[in-house]
């Protein structure tokens, strides 16, 4: 049995990273890099498929759990606040709310300090941090990490075209953001130079290169997933 990029279970599994990113993205703090989250999710997806040994229709929920855990771990890594600071912020917020109800006004810092047992300085620091957006960081990943192929290696689009799997390439390109897909297609399939692409987009040559690299990384992850999917089907 063979698999193509149009298989529904495969498409559902490939879309896990985008689905989780959309779910978390509604509440992401401003300091969080969506690209870093997506990268962590792609690595987790590859790891999950390497470990998965169940029926293919169960791959998507299994991978969803792993990818979500990896993205939450990445959020923790990027979190500028320690857990201790977050607990203190919650304590101060709770005390402030309770005192406001009791006093009929917003309490002074010294009143919150007395209610919480914190110093006035600690209360003021917590109030400063309270303005930073927070996302629940529930869930966990197992900490395993897997390096994707060398970013300096040939783009999968080139290899796939030479191996007469252009349909797979086009399907993978369709899953990229439109600008990345355009740049990768022009550079690797049309033979355009970065200067040509930069002129097409109205951006600098360096910006065109950055878009190309980002697209290539996404393609590599997709092709690794495709290979693992084929391996999974071969074990059925």
Short mmCIF file of C-alpha atoms in Angstrom, two decimals:
data_model
loop_
_atom_site.label_atom_id
_atom_site.label_comp_id
_atom_site.label_asym_id
_atom_site.label_seq_id
_atom_site.Cartn_x
_atom_site.Cartn_y
_atom_site.Cartn_z
CA UNK A 1 0.00 0.00 0.00
CA UNK A 2 1.29 3.45 -0.85
CA UNK A 3 0.42 6.88 0.44
CA UNK A 4 0.04 10.15 -1.40
CA UNK A 5 -0.17 13.68 0.01
CA UNK A 6 -3.93 13.55 -0.68
CA UNK A 7 -4.58 10.78 1.87
CA UNK A 8 -6.93 12.22 4.49
CA UNK A 9 -5.13 10.76 7.57
CA UNK A 10 -1.82 12.11 6.27
CA UNK A 11 -3.24 15.56 5.52
CA UNK A 12 -4.80 15.69 8.99
CA UNK A 13 -1.47 14.76 10.54
CA UNK A 14 0.50 17.27 8.47
CA UNK A 15 -1.90 20.02 9.54
CA UNK A 16 -1.47 19.37 13.27
CA UNK A 17 1.19 22.07 13.71
CA UNK A 18 -0.95 24.72 12.01
CA UNK A 19 -4.03 23.67 14.00
CA UNK A 20 -2.27 23.88 17.38
CA UNK A 21 -0.62 27.17 16.43
CA UNK A 22 -4.02 28.65 15.60
CA UNK A 23 -5.44 27.39 18.88
CA UNK A 24 -2.63 28.92 20.93
CA UNK A 25 -2.26 31.96 18.69
CA UNK A 26 -5.46 33.58 19.91
CA UNK A 27 -3.79 34.25 23.28
CA UNK A 28 -0.10 34.46 22.50
CA UNK A 29 1.86 37.21 24.31
CA UNK A 30 3.47 39.80 22.07
CA UNK A 31 7.00 38.61 22.90
CA UNK A 32 6.40 35.07 21.61
CA UNK A 33 7.84 34.10 18.22
CA UNK A 34 5.26 32.20 16.16
CA UNK A 35 8.07 30.90 13.94
CA UNK A 36 9.84 29.37 16.95
CA UNK A 37 6.59 27.76 18.06
CA UNK A 38 5.98 26.34 14.59
CA UNK A 39 9.54 25.02 14.44
CA UNK A 40 9.15 23.30 17.82
CA UNK A 41 5.88 21.83 16.62
CA UNK A 42 7.41 20.44 13.44
CA UNK A 43 10.20 18.75 15.39
CA UNK A 44 7.64 17.26 17.78
CA UNK A 45 5.56 16.01 14.85
CA UNK A 46 8.55 14.18 13.42
CA UNK A 47 9.38 12.70 16.83
CA UNK A 48 5.78 11.62 17.34
CA UNK A 49 5.62 9.81 14.01
CA UNK A 50 8.92 8.07 14.76
CA UNK A 51 7.42 6.71 17.98
CA UNK A 52 3.88 6.05 16.82
CA UNK A 53 3.01 2.40 16.26
CA UNK A 54 -0.80 2.40 16.11
CA UNK A 55 -3.35 2.45 13.29
CA UNK A 56 -3.04 5.41 10.94
CA UNK A 57 -6.41 6.89 11.92
CA UNK A 58 -5.07 7.36 15.46
CA UNK A 59 -1.93 9.21 14.33
CA UNK A 60 -3.53 12.66 14.24
CA UNK A 61 -4.77 12.77 17.88
CA UNK A 62 -1.52 11.23 19.10
CA UNK A 63 0.57 13.78 17.22
CA UNK A 64 -1.72 16.63 18.32
CA UNK A 65 -0.94 15.87 21.97
CA UNK A 66 2.80 15.71 21.33
CA UNK A 67 2.88 18.87 19.24
CA UNK A 68 0.82 20.84 21.75
CA UNK A 69 3.13 19.74 24.55
CA UNK A 70 6.21 20.80 22.59
CA UNK A 71 4.72 24.21 21.81
CA UNK A 72 3.82 24.74 25.46
CA UNK A 73 7.38 23.82 26.41
CA UNK A 74 8.60 26.42 23.91
CA UNK A 75 6.28 28.99 25.48
CA UNK A 76 7.78 28.21 28.88
CA UNK A 77 11.26 28.65 27.42
CA UNK A 78 10.32 32.06 26.03
CA UNK A 79 8.45 33.11 29.16
CA UNK A 80 10.19 36.18 30.66
CA UNK A 81 8.62 35.49 34.07
CA UNK A 82 9.63 32.75 36.46
CA UNK A 83 6.97 30.53 38.01
CA UNK A 84 7.66 32.17 41.36
CA UNK A 85 6.99 35.60 39.87
CA UNK A 86 3.78 34.38 38.25
CA UNK A 87 2.54 32.99 41.56
CA UNK A 88 3.28 36.30 43.21
CA UNK A 89 1.41 38.19 40.47
CA UNK A 90 -1.63 35.96 40.99
CA UNK A 91 -1.45 36.42 44.76
CA UNK A 92 -1.34 40.21 44.42
CA UNK A 93 -4.14 40.25 41.85
CA UNK A 94 -6.35 38.09 44.04
CA UNK A 95 -5.69 40.22 47.12
CA UNK A 96 -6.31 43.42 45.15
CA UNK A 97 -9.66 42.12 43.93
CA UNK A 98 -10.74 41.05 47.41
CA UNK A 99 -9.66 44.33 49.02
CA UNK A 100 -11.39 46.35 46.31
CA UNK A 101 -14.64 44.58 47.15
CA UNK A 102 -14.16 45.11 50.88
CA UNK A 103 -13.04 48.74 50.74
CA UNK A 104 -15.13 49.93 47.81
CA UNK A 105 -12.01 51.37 46.22
CA UNK A 106 -8.70 50.23 44.81
CA UNK A 107 -6.37 49.39 47.70
CA UNK A 108 -3.06 51.12 48.23
CA UNK A 109 0.15 49.16 47.80
CA UNK A 110 0.76 49.03 51.56
CA UNK A 111 -2.71 47.53 52.09
CA UNK A 112 -2.06 44.80 49.54
CA UNK A 113 1.34 44.19 51.13
CA UNK A 114 -0.26 43.77 54.55
CA UNK A 115 -2.86 41.36 53.16
CA UNK A 116 -0.35 39.18 51.32
CA UNK A 117 2.65 39.36 53.63
CA UNK A 118 4.78 40.76 50.82
CA UNK A 119 6.89 43.88 50.88
CA UNK A 120 5.57 47.02 49.22
CA UNK A 121 8.35 46.71 46.65
CA UNK A 122 7.30 43.15 45.81
CA UNK A 123 3.69 44.28 45.37
CA UNK A 124 4.73 47.06 43.01
CA UNK A 125 6.92 44.69 41.02
CA UNK A 126 4.04 42.22 40.71
CA UNK A 127 1.76 44.98 39.47
CA UNK A 128 4.27 45.86 36.75
CA UNK A 129 4.44 42.24 35.62
CA UNK A 130 0.66 41.87 35.75
CA UNK A 131 0.36 43.72 32.44
CA UNK A 132 2.28 40.99 30.60
CA UNK A 133 -0.03 38.66 28.71
CA UNK A 134 -0.17 35.11 30.00
CA UNK A 135 -1.17 31.84 28.41
CA UNK A 136 -1.88 28.68 30.44
CA UNK A 137 1.14 26.45 30.16
CA UNK A 138 -0.53 23.10 30.83
CA UNK A 139 0.72 19.92 29.25
CA UNK A 140 4.21 18.61 28.81
CA UNK A 141 6.48 17.01 26.29
CA UNK A 142 9.07 14.38 27.07
CA UNK A 143 12.01 16.64 26.29
CA UNK A 144 13.36 14.57 23.41
CA UNK A 145 14.79 16.62 20.59
CA UNK A 146 15.52 15.71 16.99
CA UNK A 147 17.55 17.76 14.56
CA UNK A 148 16.06 18.25 11.11
CA UNK A 149 18.30 17.95 8.04
CA UNK A 150 21.17 20.37 7.55
CA UNK A 151 19.72 23.73 6.42
CA UNK A 152 22.64 24.06 4.00
CA UNK A 153 21.73 20.79 2.27
CA UNK A 154 19.87 20.78 -1.04
CA UNK A 155 16.25 21.84 -0.74
CA UNK A 156 13.81 18.89 -0.96
CA UNK A 157 12.13 20.68 -3.87
CA UNK A 158 15.25 20.15 -6.01
CA UNK A 159 15.69 16.50 -5.10
CA UNK A 160 12.01 15.75 -5.53
CA UNK A 161 11.91 17.36 -8.95
CA UNK A 162 14.90 15.32 -10.07
CA UNK A 163 13.21 12.15 -8.79
CA UNK A 164 10.04 12.90 -10.77
CA UNK A 165 7.85 13.52 -7.71
CA UNK A 166 6.74 16.98 -8.74
CA UNK A 167 3.21 16.32 -7.54
CA UNK A 168 4.49 15.78 -3.99
CA UNK A 169 6.46 19.00 -4.21
CA UNK A 170 3.46 20.96 -5.40
CA UNK A 171 1.34 19.53 -2.58
CA UNK A 172 4.02 20.48 -0.04
CA UNK A 173 4.33 23.96 -1.53
CA UNK A 174 0.57 24.39 -1.22
CA UNK A 175 0.92 23.95 2.55
CA UNK A 176 3.44 26.79 2.81
CA UNK A 177 2.47 30.43 3.44
CA UNK A 178 1.84 31.99 0.03
CA UNK A 179 4.96 34.18 0.00
CA UNK A 180 7.25 31.32 1.03
CA UNK A 181 5.69 29.06 -1.61
CA UNK A 182 6.20 31.71 -4.28
CA UNK A 183 9.87 32.23 -3.41
CA UNK A 184 10.72 28.52 -3.13
CA UNK A 185 8.92 27.74 -6.39
CA UNK A 186 10.62 30.59 -8.25
CA UNK A 187 14.08 29.82 -6.86
CA UNK A 188 14.15 26.02 -7.06
CA UNK A 189 11.69 25.15 -9.80
CA UNK A 190 11.83 28.20 -12.08
CA UNK A 191 15.54 28.90 -11.63
CA UNK A 192 15.04 32.56 -10.70
CA UNK A 193 17.80 34.37 -8.83
CA UNK A 194 17.31 36.04 -5.47
CA UNK A 195 17.65 39.39 -7.21
CA UNK A 196 14.81 38.44 -9.57
CA UNK A 197 12.63 37.31 -6.69
CA UNK A 198 13.40 40.42 -4.64
CA UNK A 199 12.31 42.56 -7.60
CA UNK A 200 9.11 40.52 -7.98
CA UNK A 201 8.21 41.04 -4.32
CA UNK A 202 9.51 44.57 -3.95
CA UNK A 203 11.80 43.58 -1.07
CA UNK A 204 15.55 43.48 -0.48
CA UNK A 205 17.66 40.57 -1.66
CA UNK A 206 18.36 39.62 1.96
CA UNK A 207 14.64 39.57 2.76
CA UNK A 208 14.03 37.31 -0.25
CA UNK A 209 16.75 34.98 1.02
CA UNK A 210 15.17 34.88 4.50
CA UNK A 211 11.79 33.96 3.03
CA UNK A 212 13.41 31.24 0.92
CA UNK A 213 15.21 29.74 3.92
CA UNK A 214 12.02 29.75 6.00
CA UNK A 215 10.16 27.98 3.22
CA UNK A 216 12.91 25.41 2.77
CA UNK A 217 12.84 24.54 6.46
CA UNK A 218 9.09 23.97 6.31
CA UNK A 219 9.51 21.76 3.24
CA UNK A 220 12.20 19.67 4.89
CA UNK A 221 9.95 19.02 7.86
CA UNK A 222 7.09 18.05 5.55
CA UNK A 223 9.24 15.63 3.59
CA UNK A 224 10.56 14.04 6.77
CA UNK A 225 6.96 13.55 7.91
CA UNK A 226 6.04 12.07 4.51
CA UNK A 227 8.92 9.60 4.75
CA UNK A 228 7.91 8.58 8.27
CA UNK A 229 4.31 8.18 7.13
CA UNK A 230 5.44 5.80 4.39
CA UNK A 231 7.41 3.86 6.99
CA UNK A 232 4.36 3.72 9.26
CA UNK A 233 2.20 2.33 6.44
CA UNK A 234 4.86 -0.23 5.58
CA UNK A 235 4.62 -1.63 9.13
CA UNK A 236 0.83 -2.15 8.88
#
